[in-house]
Coordinates of C-alpha atoms in Angstrom, one line a residue:
Chain A
M1493 CA -11.1 33.2 1.4
S1494 CA -13.5 35.2 -0.8
T1495 CA -14.3 32.3 -2.9
L1496 CA -15.8 31.0 0.0
L1497 CA -17.8 34.2 0.7
K1498 CA -19.2 33.3 -2.9
I1499 CA -20.3 30.1 -2.3
M1500 CA -22.0 30.7 1.3
L1501 CA -23.5 33.9 -0.6
L1502 CA -25.0 32.4 -3.4
G1503 CA -25.9 29.0 -1.0
C1504 CA -28.3 31.3 1.2
L1505 CA -29.9 33.0 -1.9
S1506 CA -30.7 30.0 -3.1
I1507 CA -32.7 28.5 -0.6
S1508 CA -34.9 31.9 -0.7
A1509 CA -35.3 30.4 -4.1
F1510 CA -36.4 27.1 -3.4
A1511 CA -39.1 27.8 -1.1
E1512 CA -41.6 25.2 -1.6
E1513 CA -44.6 26.1 -3.9
A1514 CA -47.5 24.6 -1.5
K1515 CA -47.2 25.2 2.2
L1516 CA -48.2 21.5 3.6
E1517 CA -50.4 21.4 7.1
N1518 CA -49.0 19.6 10.1
I1519 CA -50.8 17.0 11.5
Q1520 CA -49.6 14.3 14.1
V1521 CA -50.9 10.6 13.1
A1522 CA -53.0 8.7 15.5
T1523 CA -51.0 5.1 16.1
D1524 CA -54.1 4.1 19.0
K1525 CA -55.7 1.2 17.5
P1526 CA -59.1 2.5 18.4
A1527 CA -58.5 5.4 15.8
L1528 CA -56.4 3.3 13.1
A1529 CA -60.0 1.2 13.3
R1530 CA -61.7 4.8 13.0
G1531 CA -59.6 5.6 11.0
A1532 CA -60.2 2.5 8.2
E1533 CA -64.2 2.6 8.0
D1534 CA -63.7 6.1 7.4
W1535 CA -61.3 4.8 4.1
M1536 CA -63.7 1.6 3.3
N1537 CA -66.6 4.0 3.3
N1538 CA -64.4 6.7 1.6
C1539 CA -61.8 5.6 -0.5
H1540 CA -62.1 1.8 -0.5
T1541 CA -64.9 2.1 -3.7
C1542 CA -61.8 3.3 -6.4
H1543 CA -58.6 2.6 -4.7
T1544 CA -56.5 -0.6 -3.7
M1545 CA -54.4 -1.5 -1.1
K1546 CA -52.1 -4.6 -2.8
Y1547 CA -50.1 -5.1 1.3
V1548 CA -53.2 -4.7 3.6
K1549 CA -55.7 -8.0 3.7
Y1550 CA -59.0 -7.5 5.6
S1551 CA -56.8 -10.2 8.2
D1552 CA -54.8 -7.0 9.2
L1553 CA -58.2 -4.8 9.6
L1554 CA -58.9 -8.2 12.1
S1555 CA -55.1 -7.0 13.7
L1556 CA -56.2 -3.1 14.7
G1557 CA -59.8 -4.7 17.3
I1558 CA -62.3 -3.6 14.9
D1559 CA -64.7 -5.5 15.2
K1560 CA -65.4 -9.2 12.5
A1561 CA -69.0 -9.0 11.8
K1562 CA -67.6 -5.6 9.9
V1563 CA -65.1 -6.8 8.4
D1564 CA -67.3 -10.4 7.0
G1565 CA -69.3 -7.6 5.9
W1566 CA -66.9 -5.2 3.8
R1567 CA -65.3 -8.7 2.1
G1568 CA -68.4 -10.8 1.5
E1569 CA -67.6 -14.4 -0.7
A1570 CA -64.1 -12.4 -0.3
S1571 CA -61.5 -14.5 1.6
V1572 CA -59.7 -13.0 5.0
D1573 CA -56.5 -12.6 3.7
T1574 CA -57.3 -11.3 0.1
P1575 CA -56.0 -7.9 -0.4
L1576 CA -58.2 -4.5 -0.7
I1577 CA -58.7 -4.2 -3.8
A1578 CA -61.2 -1.4 -5.3
Q1579 CA -65.3 -1.5 -6.0
M1580 CA -65.1 -0.9 -9.7
S1581 CA -63.2 -2.5 -12.2
D1582 CA -59.2 -1.1 -13.7
A1583 CA -60.4 -0.8 -17.0
D1584 CA -64.2 1.5 -15.3
A1585 CA -60.8 3.9 -13.9
M1586 CA -59.9 4.1 -17.3
A1587 CA -63.1 4.3 -18.5
T1588 CA -64.6 7.0 -16.4
F1589 CA -60.6 8.8 -14.8
A1590 CA -58.3 7.9 -18.1
R1591 CA -56.6 6.5 -15.4
V1592 CA -56.0 3.6 -12.8
P1593 CA -56.5 5.5 -8.6
P1594 CA -53.3 4.2 -7.6
D1595 CA -52.4 1.9 -4.9
L1596 CA -53.0 3.1 -1.8
S1597 CA -51.0 1.0 0.8
L1598 CA -47.8 2.4 0.7
M1599 CA -49.3 6.4 -0.2
A1600 CA -47.8 7.4 3.1
Q1601 CA -44.5 7.0 2.7
A1602 CA -44.8 7.8 -0.9
R1603 CA -44.7 11.4 -1.6
D1604 CA -42.6 14.1 -0.2
G1605 CA -43.5 15.5 3.3
G1606 CA -45.8 12.0 3.6
P1607 CA -48.6 12.6 6.1
N1608 CA -48.5 16.3 5.8
Y1609 CA -48.9 15.7 2.5
M1610 CA -51.5 13.8 2.2
Y1611 CA -54.1 15.6 4.6
S1612 CA -53.4 18.5 3.3
Y1613 CA -54.1 17.3 -0.5
L1614 CA -57.2 15.9 1.4
I1615 CA -58.0 19.2 3.0
G1616 CA -56.8 20.9 -0.2
Y1617 CA -59.9 20.9 -2.4
Y1618 CA -61.5 24.1 -2.8
L1619 CA -64.4 24.8 -5.8
K1620 CA -63.6 26.9 -8.8
P1621 CA -65.3 29.8 -10.2
D1622 CA -66.9 26.8 -13.0
G1623 CA -68.6 24.6 -10.2
T1624 CA -65.8 21.9 -10.7
T1625 CA -63.3 21.0 -7.7
G1626 CA -59.7 22.2 -7.7
N1627 CA -56.4 20.9 -5.2
H1628 CA -53.9 23.6 -3.6
I1629 CA -51.8 21.0 -3.4
F1630 CA -51.8 18.4 -6.5
P1631 CA -53.4 20.1 -9.0
E1632 CA -52.7 18.3 -11.6
T1633 CA -55.1 15.2 -9.1
K1634 CA -57.9 13.8 -11.5
M1635 CA -59.5 12.4 -8.2
P1636 CA -62.9 14.7 -7.2
D1637 CA -62.7 16.4 -4.0
P1638 CA -63.6 12.9 -2.0
L1639 CA -64.7 14.2 0.6
G1640 CA -66.7 17.2 -0.1
I1641 CA -64.6 19.7 1.5
S1642 CA -64.8 22.1 -1.0
S1643 CA -68.6 23.1 -1.1
V1644 CA -68.6 22.7 2.3
A1645 CA -70.1 26.2 4.3
G1646 CA -69.7 25.7 8.3
A1647 CA -66.8 25.8 10.3
A1648 CA -68.0 22.8 12.3
Q1649 CA -68.3 20.7 9.0
R1650 CA -65.0 21.7 8.3
T1651 CA -63.8 20.6 10.8
E1652 CA -65.3 17.1 11.4
M1653 CA -64.8 16.7 7.2
Q1654 CA -60.7 17.3 8.6
N1655 CA -60.6 14.8 11.8
T1656 CA -62.2 12.6 8.7
A1657 CA -58.5 13.6 6.8
K1658 CA -55.8 13.3 9.4
S1659 CA -58.5 10.2 11.3
I1660 CA -57.8 8.7 7.2
T1661 CA -54.3 9.9 6.7
S1662 CA -53.4 8.0 10.5
F1663 CA -54.6 4.8 8.9
L1664 CA -52.1 4.5 6.1
T1665 CA -49.9 5.7 7.2
W1666 CA -50.1 2.4 9.0
A1667 CA -50.8 0.0 6.4
A1668 CA -47.2 1.6 5.1
D1669 CA -46.1 0.2 7.7
P1670 CA -47.7 -1.5 10.2
H1671 CA -44.8 -2.4 12.7
T1672 CA -44.0 1.3 13.6
T1673 CA -46.0 0.6 17.1
D1674 CA -43.7 -2.6 17.4
R1675 CA -40.2 -1.4 15.9
T1676 CA -40.0 2.0 18.4
R1677 CA -41.3 0.0 21.4
L1678 CA -38.4 -2.4 20.7
G1679 CA -36.2 0.4 20.0
Y1680 CA -36.4 1.8 23.6
Y1681 CA -34.8 -1.2 24.9
V1682 CA -32.5 -1.8 22.5
I1683 CA -31.3 1.6 22.9
G1684 CA -31.8 1.6 26.6
Y1685 CA -29.7 -1.7 26.9
L1686 CA -26.9 0.0 24.1
I1687 CA -26.6 2.4 27.5
V1688 CA -26.0 0.7 29.5
L1689 CA -24.0 -1.1 27.8
S1690 CA -21.6 0.6 26.5
G1691 CA -21.4 3.0 30.4
L1692 CA -20.1 -1.2 31.4
L1693 CA -17.3 -0.7 28.2
Y1694 CA -16.5 2.4 29.2
V1695 CA -15.1 1.6 33.1
V1696 CA -14.0 -1.6 31.5
K1697 CA -11.6 0.9 29.1
K1698 CA -11.0 3.6 31.7
Q1699 CA -9.8 0.0 34.0
I1700 CA -8.0 -1.8 31.5
W1701 CA -6.3 1.9 30.8
S1702 CA -5.7 2.2 34.9
R1703 CA -3.3 -0.1 34.6
L1704 CA -0.7 2.2 32.2
K1705 CA 2.0 4.3 33.9
Chain B
M711 CA -2.4 -20.3 25.7
S712 CA -2.1 -23.6 26.2
G713 CA -2.8 -26.7 26.9
P714 CA -3.2 -29.9 25.1
I715 CA -6.0 -29.3 22.3
I716 CA -3.9 -25.7 21.2
N717 CA -1.5 -27.1 21.1
W718 CA -3.0 -30.4 18.5
I719 CA -3.7 -26.4 16.8
D720 CA -0.5 -24.8 17.0
K721 CA 1.7 -28.0 15.8
R722 CA -0.4 -27.4 12.4
F723 CA -1.6 -23.8 12.1
P724 CA 0.4 -21.0 14.0
L725 CA -2.9 -20.4 16.2
T726 CA -0.7 -19.0 19.1
S727 CA 2.1 -17.4 17.0
F728 CA -0.4 -15.3 14.3
V729 CA -3.0 -14.0 17.8
K730 CA 0.3 -12.9 19.8
H731 CA 1.9 -11.1 16.7
E732 CA -1.5 -9.1 15.5
L733 CA -3.7 -9.2 18.9
T734 CA -1.7 -9.5 22.1
D735 CA 2.1 -8.3 21.4
Y736 CA 0.6 -5.6 17.9
P737 CA 2.2 -2.4 19.0
T738 CA -0.4 0.2 18.3
P739 CA 0.2 3.1 19.7
R740 CA -0.9 5.2 22.8
N741 CA -1.8 7.6 21.7
L742 CA -4.2 7.0 19.4
S743 CA -8.0 8.6 19.3
Y744 CA -10.9 8.2 18.7
W745 CA -11.0 8.8 15.2
W746 CA -8.4 5.4 14.4
N747 CA -12.2 4.3 15.6
F748 CA -13.8 3.8 12.7
G749 CA -12.0 1.7 11.4
F750 CA -12.7 -1.0 13.4
L751 CA -16.6 0.1 12.8
A752 CA -16.2 0.1 8.9
G753 CA -14.9 -3.9 10.0
I754 CA -17.9 -4.1 11.9
V755 CA -20.8 -2.0 9.2
L756 CA -19.4 -4.8 7.2
V757 CA -20.1 -8.4 9.0
L758 CA -24.0 -6.5 9.9
Q759 CA -25.1 -5.9 6.3
V760 CA -23.1 -9.4 5.4
A761 CA -25.4 -10.8 7.8
T762 CA -28.8 -8.6 8.0
G763 CA -28.2 -9.3 3.9
I764 CA -28.0 -13.1 3.9
F765 CA -30.9 -13.2 5.5
L766 CA -32.5 -11.4 2.9
A767 CA -31.9 -12.9 -0.3
M768 CA -33.6 -15.5 1.3
H769 CA -36.9 -13.5 1.3
Y770 CA -35.9 -11.3 -1.7
K771 CA -36.6 -11.6 -5.5
A772 CA -35.1 -10.8 -7.1
D773 CA -37.1 -10.7 -10.5
S774 CA -38.9 -7.3 -12.1
T775 CA -42.6 -8.3 -11.5
L776 CA -41.8 -9.7 -8.1
A777 CA -38.9 -7.5 -6.7
F778 CA -41.7 -4.8 -5.7
D779 CA -43.6 -6.8 -3.9
S780 CA -41.5 -9.2 -2.1
I781 CA -39.7 -6.2 0.0
Q782 CA -43.4 -5.5 1.0
H783 CA -43.4 -9.4 1.3
I784 CA -39.8 -8.9 4.2
M785 CA -41.2 -5.6 5.6
R786 CA -44.3 -7.4 6.2
E787 CA -45.1 -10.8 7.0
V788 CA -41.3 -11.9 7.1
N789 CA -40.3 -12.4 10.7
Y790 CA -39.4 -9.5 11.2
G791 CA -37.7 -8.9 8.1
W792 CA -39.0 -5.1 8.7
L793 CA -35.6 -4.7 10.6
L794 CA -33.5 -6.9 9.1
R795 CA -33.9 -4.0 5.5
Y796 CA -34.3 -1.3 8.0
M797 CA -30.7 -2.8 8.8
H798 CA -29.1 -3.7 5.9
A799 CA -30.9 -0.1 4.8
T800 CA -30.0 2.3 7.3
G801 CA -26.4 0.4 7.1
A802 CA -25.3 1.5 3.8
S803 CA -26.0 4.5 5.6
A804 CA -24.1 3.6 8.4
F805 CA -20.9 3.0 6.3
F806 CA -20.4 5.7 3.9
F807 CA -20.5 7.8 7.1
V808 CA -17.6 5.3 8.7
I809 CA -15.8 5.3 5.6
F810 CA -16.1 9.4 5.2
V811 CA -14.6 9.2 8.7
H812 CA -11.9 6.9 8.1
M813 CA -10.9 9.3 5.6
A814 CA -11.3 12.6 6.7
R815 CA -9.0 11.4 10.1
T816 CA -6.9 10.1 7.3
L817 CA -6.1 13.3 4.3
Y818 CA -6.6 15.4 8.9
Y819 CA -3.8 13.1 10.7
G820 CA -1.7 12.6 7.2
S821 CA -1.5 9.2 8.5
F822 CA -1.5 8.8 3.7
R823 CA 2.0 9.9 3.8
A824 CA 5.3 7.7 3.3
P825 CA 4.9 4.5 4.6
R826 CA 2.1 3.6 4.1
E827 CA 0.8 4.0 0.4
L828 CA -0.5 1.3 -0.1
L829 CA -2.2 1.2 2.6
W830 CA -4.3 4.0 1.9
W831 CA -4.8 2.9 -2.1
T832 CA -6.3 -0.5 -0.8
G833 CA -9.0 1.7 0.4
Q834 CA -9.4 4.1 -1.7
G835 CA -9.3 0.1 -3.7
L836 CA -12.0 0.0 -1.5
L837 CA -13.8 3.2 -1.6
L838 CA -14.9 2.0 -5.0
M839 CA -15.7 -1.8 -4.1
L840 CA -18.0 -0.3 -1.3
M841 CA -19.6 2.4 -4.0
A842 CA -20.4 -0.3 -6.9
T843 CA -22.3 -2.7 -4.1
A844 CA -24.1 0.4 -3.4
F845 CA -24.8 1.9 -6.5
M846 CA -26.8 -2.3 -7.3
G847 CA -28.0 -2.8 -4.1
Y848 CA -29.7 0.9 -4.4
L849 CA -31.2 -1.1 -7.5
L850 CA -32.5 -4.0 -5.8
P851 CA -36.2 -2.7 -3.7
W852 CA -37.1 -1.5 -8.2
G853 CA -38.6 1.7 -7.3
Q854 CA -39.3 4.7 -8.8
M855 CA -35.4 5.9 -7.7
S856 CA -34.0 2.4 -8.4
F857 CA -35.0 2.0 -11.6
W858 CA -34.7 6.2 -12.5
G859 CA -30.8 5.4 -10.2
A860 CA -29.3 3.5 -12.8
T861 CA -30.4 4.3 -15.4
V862 CA -29.0 7.9 -15.2
I863 CA -25.5 6.1 -13.5
T864 CA -25.9 3.4 -17.0
N865 CA -25.8 5.0 -19.7
L866 CA -23.0 7.4 -18.4
F867 CA -21.3 4.9 -19.4
K868 CA -22.4 5.5 -23.0
V869 CA -19.4 8.3 -23.0
T870 CA -17.0 4.8 -23.4
P871 CA -14.8 6.0 -26.1
F872 CA -15.6 3.6 -29.9
I873 CA -17.5 1.3 -27.9
G874 CA -19.7 3.5 -25.4
E875 CA -22.7 1.9 -26.6
N876 CA -22.3 -1.4 -26.3
V877 CA -20.9 -0.8 -23.0
V878 CA -24.1 0.4 -22.3
I879 CA -25.9 -2.8 -23.7
W880 CA -23.9 -4.6 -22.0
L881 CA -23.7 -3.4 -17.7
R882 CA -27.6 -3.6 -18.7
G883 CA -28.2 -6.9 -20.0
D884 CA -30.8 -5.9 -22.4
Y885 CA -31.5 -1.4 -24.8
S886 CA -32.9 0.0 -21.1
V887 CA -32.4 -0.6 -16.8
G888 CA -34.8 -4.1 -16.7
D889 CA -35.0 -7.4 -15.5
D890 CA -32.0 -8.5 -16.4
T891 CA -30.7 -5.4 -15.4
L892 CA -31.6 -6.3 -11.7
T893 CA -31.2 -10.0 -11.9
R894 CA -27.0 -8.9 -12.9
F895 CA -27.1 -6.5 -10.3
F896 CA -28.0 -8.7 -8.1
S897 CA -25.9 -11.7 -8.4
L898 CA -22.8 -9.6 -7.8
H899 CA -24.9 -7.3 -5.3
Y900 CA -24.3 -10.6 -2.9
L901 CA -20.4 -11.3 -4.6
F902 CA -19.2 -7.9 -3.7
P903 CA -18.8 -8.3 -0.2
F904 CA -17.1 -10.6 -0.3
L905 CA -14.6 -9.2 -2.5
I906 CA -14.5 -6.7 0.3
I907 CA -13.6 -8.9 2.7
G908 CA -10.7 -10.2 0.7
A909 CA -9.2 -6.7 0.2
V910 CA -10.4 -5.8 3.1
I911 CA -7.8 -8.8 4.6
V912 CA -4.9 -7.3 3.0
H913 CA -5.8 -4.0 3.5
L914 CA -5.3 -5.1 7.4
V915 CA -1.9 -7.1 5.9
A916 CA -0.7 -4.0 4.8
L917 CA -1.5 -2.0 8.5
H918 CA 0.1 -4.6 10.1
T919 CA 3.5 -4.4 7.9
V920 CA 3.3 -0.2 8.4
K921 CA 1.8 -0.1 11.4
S922 CA -0.7 2.8 12.6
S923 CA -0.4 6.2 12.7
N924 CA -0.8 7.5 14.9
P925 CA -1.8 11.7 15.9
S926 CA 2.2 12.5 16.3
G927 CA 2.4 11.5 12.7
I928 CA 5.7 10.1 13.7
D929 CA 6.4 6.6 14.1
L930 CA 6.9 6.5 18.3
K931 CA 8.8 4.6 20.7
D932 CA 8.4 1.0 21.7
K933 CA 8.3 2.6 25.2
D934 CA 4.9 4.3 22.9
N935 CA 3.1 1.4 22.2
I936 CA 1.6 -1.3 24.0
P937 CA -0.5 -4.2 23.3
F938 CA -4.0 -4.1 20.7
H939 CA -5.0 -6.2 23.1
P940 CA -6.9 -5.4 25.7
Y941 CA -5.9 -1.6 25.3
F942 CA -7.6 -1.4 22.0
T943 CA -10.3 -4.1 22.2
A944 CA -11.4 -1.7 25.7
K945 CA -11.7 1.1 23.7
D946 CA -12.8 -0.1 20.0
L947 CA -16.3 -1.7 22.4
Y948 CA -16.3 1.6 23.7
G949 CA -16.7 3.4 20.3
L950 CA -18.7 0.5 18.8
G951 CA -21.4 0.4 22.0
I952 CA -21.5 4.5 20.9
F953 CA -21.7 3.9 17.5
L954 CA -24.8 1.1 17.8
I955 CA -27.6 3.6 20.0
V956 CA -26.6 6.1 17.4
Y957 CA -27.3 3.3 14.1
S958 CA -30.0 2.2 16.2
V959 CA -32.2 5.7 16.3
F960 CA -32.1 6.2 12.7
V961 CA -32.6 2.1 12.4
F962 CA -35.7 2.2 14.9
F963 CA -37.3 5.8 15.0
M964 CA -36.1 7.1 12.0
P965 CA -35.4 4.5 9.4
N966 CA -37.3 6.0 6.5
S967 CA -35.6 9.2 6.3
L968 CA -32.5 7.7 4.3
I969 CA -35.7 6.2 1.9
E970 CA -36.7 8.9 -0.8
P971 CA -40.6 9.0 -1.2
A972 CA -40.3 8.0 -4.8
N973 CA -38.6 4.7 -4.6
N974 CA -42.1 3.3 -2.7
I975 CA -43.3 3.6 -6.1
P976 CA -42.8 0.5 -7.6
A977 CA -40.8 1.0 -11.3
N978 CA -41.9 2.1 -13.7
P979 CA -40.6 3.2 -17.7
M980 CA -43.0 5.8 -18.9
V981 CA -43.3 7.6 -15.3
T982 CA -39.4 9.4 -15.3
P983 CA -39.6 11.0 -11.5
S984 CA -39.1 14.4 -11.6
H985 CA -36.0 15.1 -9.6
I986 CA -33.6 12.2 -9.8
V987 CA -31.6 11.8 -6.8
P988 CA -28.5 9.8 -5.1
E989 CA -28.8 8.5 -1.9
W990 CA -26.9 11.4 0.3
Y991 CA -23.4 9.5 -0.1
F992 CA -23.3 10.2 -3.7
L993 CA -24.9 13.2 -4.0
P994 CA -21.2 15.7 -3.6
F995 CA -19.5 12.7 -6.9
Y996 CA -23.1 13.5 -8.5
A997 CA -22.2 17.6 -7.9
I998 CA -19.8 16.9 -10.0
L999 CA -21.2 15.4 -12.2
R1000 CA -23.5 17.6 -13.3
S1001 CA -21.2 21.2 -13.0
V1002 CA -19.8 20.0 -16.3
P1003 CA -21.3 20.9 -19.6
N1004 CA -20.8 18.8 -21.2
M1005 CA -21.2 14.6 -21.2
F1006 CA -17.4 12.5 -21.1
G1007 CA -15.7 15.4 -19.1
G1008 CA -18.2 15.2 -16.3
V1009 CA -18.7 11.1 -16.3
V1010 CA -14.7 12.2 -16.0
A1011 CA -14.7 14.8 -13.9
M1012 CA -16.6 12.4 -11.8
A1013 CA -13.9 9.9 -11.4
L1014 CA -11.8 11.7 -10.7
S1015 CA -12.5 13.6 -8.0
V1016 CA -13.2 9.4 -6.0
M1017 CA -9.1 9.0 -7.2
M1018 CA -7.5 12.1 -6.8
F1019 CA -7.7 11.0 -2.8
A1020 CA -5.1 8.0 -4.1
F1021 CA -2.8 10.9 -5.6
M1022 CA -2.5 11.8 -1.6
P1023 CA 0.4 10.4 -1.2
F1024 CA 3.6 12.3 -3.9
L1025 CA 0.8 15.7 -3.7
D1026 CA 1.6 16.5 -0.3
R1027 CA 5.5 17.4 0.6
S1028 CA 5.1 18.6 3.5
R1029 CA 8.1 16.5 6.1
I1030 CA 6.2 18.4 8.7
P1031 CA 5.2 14.8 10.8
G1032 CA 1.5 15.1 12.7
G1033 CA -0.4 15.9 8.8
A1034 CA -2.6 19.5 10.3
R1035 CA -2.3 19.4 13.2
Y1036 CA 1.2 21.3 13.3
R1037 CA -0.2 22.4 10.0
P1038 CA -1.7 24.8 10.4
I1039 CA -2.5 26.0 7.0
Y1040 CA -3.0 22.2 5.7
R1041 CA -5.7 22.6 8.3
I1042 CA -8.0 25.4 6.6
Q1043 CA -7.0 23.6 3.8
F1044 CA -8.8 20.6 5.2
Y1045 CA -12.1 21.8 6.7
L1046 CA -12.1 24.7 3.0
F1047 CA -12.4 21.0 1.3
L1048 CA -14.9 19.2 3.6
L1049 CA -17.0 22.9 3.5
D1050 CA -16.1 22.4 -0.5
M1051 CA -18.7 18.8 0.1
L1052 CA -20.5 20.1 2.0
V1053 CA -21.8 22.9 -0.8
L1054 CA -21.8 20.0 -3.3
G1055 CA -23.3 18.2 -1.1
Y1056 CA -26.3 20.4 -1.5
V1057 CA -25.5 21.3 -4.7
G1058 CA -26.2 17.6 -5.7
Y1059 CA -29.6 17.6 -3.8
K1060 CA -31.0 20.5 -5.4
P1061 CA -32.8 20.0 -9.3
P1062 CA -31.1 21.9 -11.1
T1063 CA -32.8 23.7 -12.6
N1064 CA -32.2 27.1 -10.8
P1065 CA -29.3 28.9 -11.9
S1066 CA -27.3 29.8 -9.0
I1067 CA -27.6 26.4 -7.9
V1068 CA -25.4 25.8 -11.4
V1069 CA -22.8 28.5 -10.9
V1070 CA -22.5 27.6 -6.8
G1071 CA -22.0 23.8 -7.7
Q1072 CA -19.5 24.9 -11.3
V1073 CA -17.7 27.2 -8.7
A1074 CA -17.6 23.5 -5.7
T1075 CA -16.7 21.7 -7.8
L1076 CA -13.3 24.2 -8.8
C1077 CA -12.7 24.6 -5.9
Y1078 CA -13.0 20.3 -5.0
F1079 CA -10.2 20.2 -7.2
A1080 CA -7.9 22.8 -6.8
S1081 CA -8.0 22.1 -3.5
F1082 CA -5.7 19.5 -4.7
F1083 CA -4.0 21.2 -7.4
V1084 CA -2.8 23.7 -3.9
V1085 CA -1.2 21.2 -2.0
P1086 CA 1.6 20.4 -3.6
F1087 CA 3.0 24.0 -3.7
V1088 CA 0.9 24.9 -0.8
S1089 CA 2.6 22.1 1.6
K1090 CA 5.9 23.0 0.5
I1091 CA 5.3 26.7 0.8
E1092 CA 4.5 25.8 4.3
E1093 CA 7.4 22.9 5.7
R1094 CA 10.0 26.9 4.6
W1095 CA 7.2 29.1 6.7
L1096 CA 7.1 26.6 9.9
I1097 CA 10.8 26.0 9.3
K1098 CA 11.3 29.9 9.8
R1099 CA 9.3 30.9 11.9
G1100 CA 10.3 27.9 14.7
L1101 CA 9.1 24.6 14.6
P1102 CA 8.6 23.4 18.7
A1103 CA 11.4 21.8 19.9
G1104 CA 10.0 18.0 19.7
I1105 CA 8.6 18.1 16.5
M1106 CA 12.5 19.3 14.8
E1107 CA 13.4 16.5 17.1
L1108 CA 10.9 14.0 15.7
M1109 CA 11.6 15.3 11.6
E1110 CA 15.4 14.6 12.1
R1111 CA 14.4 11.3 13.9
E1112 CA 11.9 10.1 10.7
K1113 CA 14.1 11.0 8.7
R1114 CA 17.5 9.6 10.1
D1115 CA 14.4 6.6 10.2
L1116 CA 13.6 6.8 6.4
E1117 CA 17.5 6.6 5.6
N1118 CA 18.1 3.8 7.7
R1119 CA 15.5 2.0 6.3
T1120 CA 16.1 2.4 2.6
Q1121 CA 20.0 0.9 3.4
E1122 CA 18.2 -2.0 5.8
H1123 CA 17.4 -2.4 1.1
R1124 CA 19.6 -2.2 0.0
R1125 CA 21.8 -3.8 2.2
R1126 CA 19.2 -7.1 2.0
K1127 CA 18.6 -6.8 -1.6
G1128 CA 23.2 -7.1 -1.8
D1129 CA 23.5 -3.6 -3.0
L1130 CA 25.5 -2.4 0.4
V1131 CA 28.6 -5.0 2.3

């Protein structure tokens, strides 16, 4: 018994010893099409220069209800079935940042904390005393502050940037798993059906077992 | 069953007698609780895994340059591909969950005891095959955790005496995990489920020879047995409904909760993830592996930890029926063992950088093996104590009857062999 107590005690201690280093903001990502369309636009304006999304095509953006003229403007000569390839070439990226910026298609699912991580990272930039920017969430990052949140003074402007970060995060969350809305909608039907079915099966079971004396 | 077609078949194939013997006349103890549903559920999950797997394989590319992309192709472009993949990924976890409950029930009620040892050992073989299948399947998405998990585990075979290095190369088909590893794992991941189906049939034949155990732990009189169909088909189907609800909650509402975030990054041999962690169902065994400071010892301990269950028929020497039901000390042992498994799971999940975690893991590993090694002594002491304290009237009688049954069976066996006339 004393071994058990020791294990439990040590278990409790280790939980406190493993507290998270950086606190992540908790956000609720938007899933409605207008918000996602805004997010796509914010992504195009702030991220597309350097980042690729190889699993998302221009035609996918059309499915969000974005104006066709706008999408045509973004894609230029490329066909609608082209993925969103970064405007900057890999060679240029290597020359500037010494690494190719990561593909963002699955980024919302590729970090512990998911969308919360992404949002906290985007608004996690701050100005260091030497004039360069640092990041609370990912200190080793090579990416310069994409939204410019580190140099913002006013509260109103900061809120606006947080909204942009949130809308980009929502878009990236959609991009990582574009069938989420379909999935949850189907899920309600499936589970509803299964509950009714299980109820009926329970009645059948009761009925059959009642034959036993 | 009757009718000209059935008659025609019955003259050529034992259809009616088979259905009678295995279903409509198959005697099943009427006191089976819902804990006895999980074998049936495991069978259903196996069917679900094979069905979704076959359709996934139609769209999947077992090639290290295409594998990751083909998973995204399934997730985005194949009609309901996301459903297939999430069902398959969640199904792996569901399979282990159901099997763990199935095993826990067997341990709790002592269902592994004579005459069900072979039933238990075929189950042990099935567990090993399931683990191998899950491990190989986990490489196929070709994410970071797939790659590094396979690297770490195949590397363990280095401890094979004399030919360790060669065994690792033979398993991987290369000096490191790569395209050859992926293609062979895919091939074997497709093969193993069919071997499992074969082993399940052996498991069922063994079951139908010795019949189900039951919560009272002894063979029931004929009047307490009821036909499997329709009574247990109805009970199993209701249990299936409840199981599918829980399964669907994971598939439709939290499918990514069981997928490591790092596996959404394509495999990269140049970048090691900061913390390589296996799927939840391997965590306790992984913790045991890491708790032994020496690699050879760790691998042996891990292999032994999975195989320990097979020794239970020898270790448990108590004649008290009903497993933990009539055995208070065994019951405490059972729950402590479950708790120890949870502690090991937690330790396996945490990075081993914290010294207190390492110590907890080592203590829990010792507890894990100790809980098996004390069983022969504790079970005997407990039996003596329980008999001295006075067992409920019924149980003494059951024990006597069980003893007589065993003697009768031995004599019957001898008679058949011609030793006794």
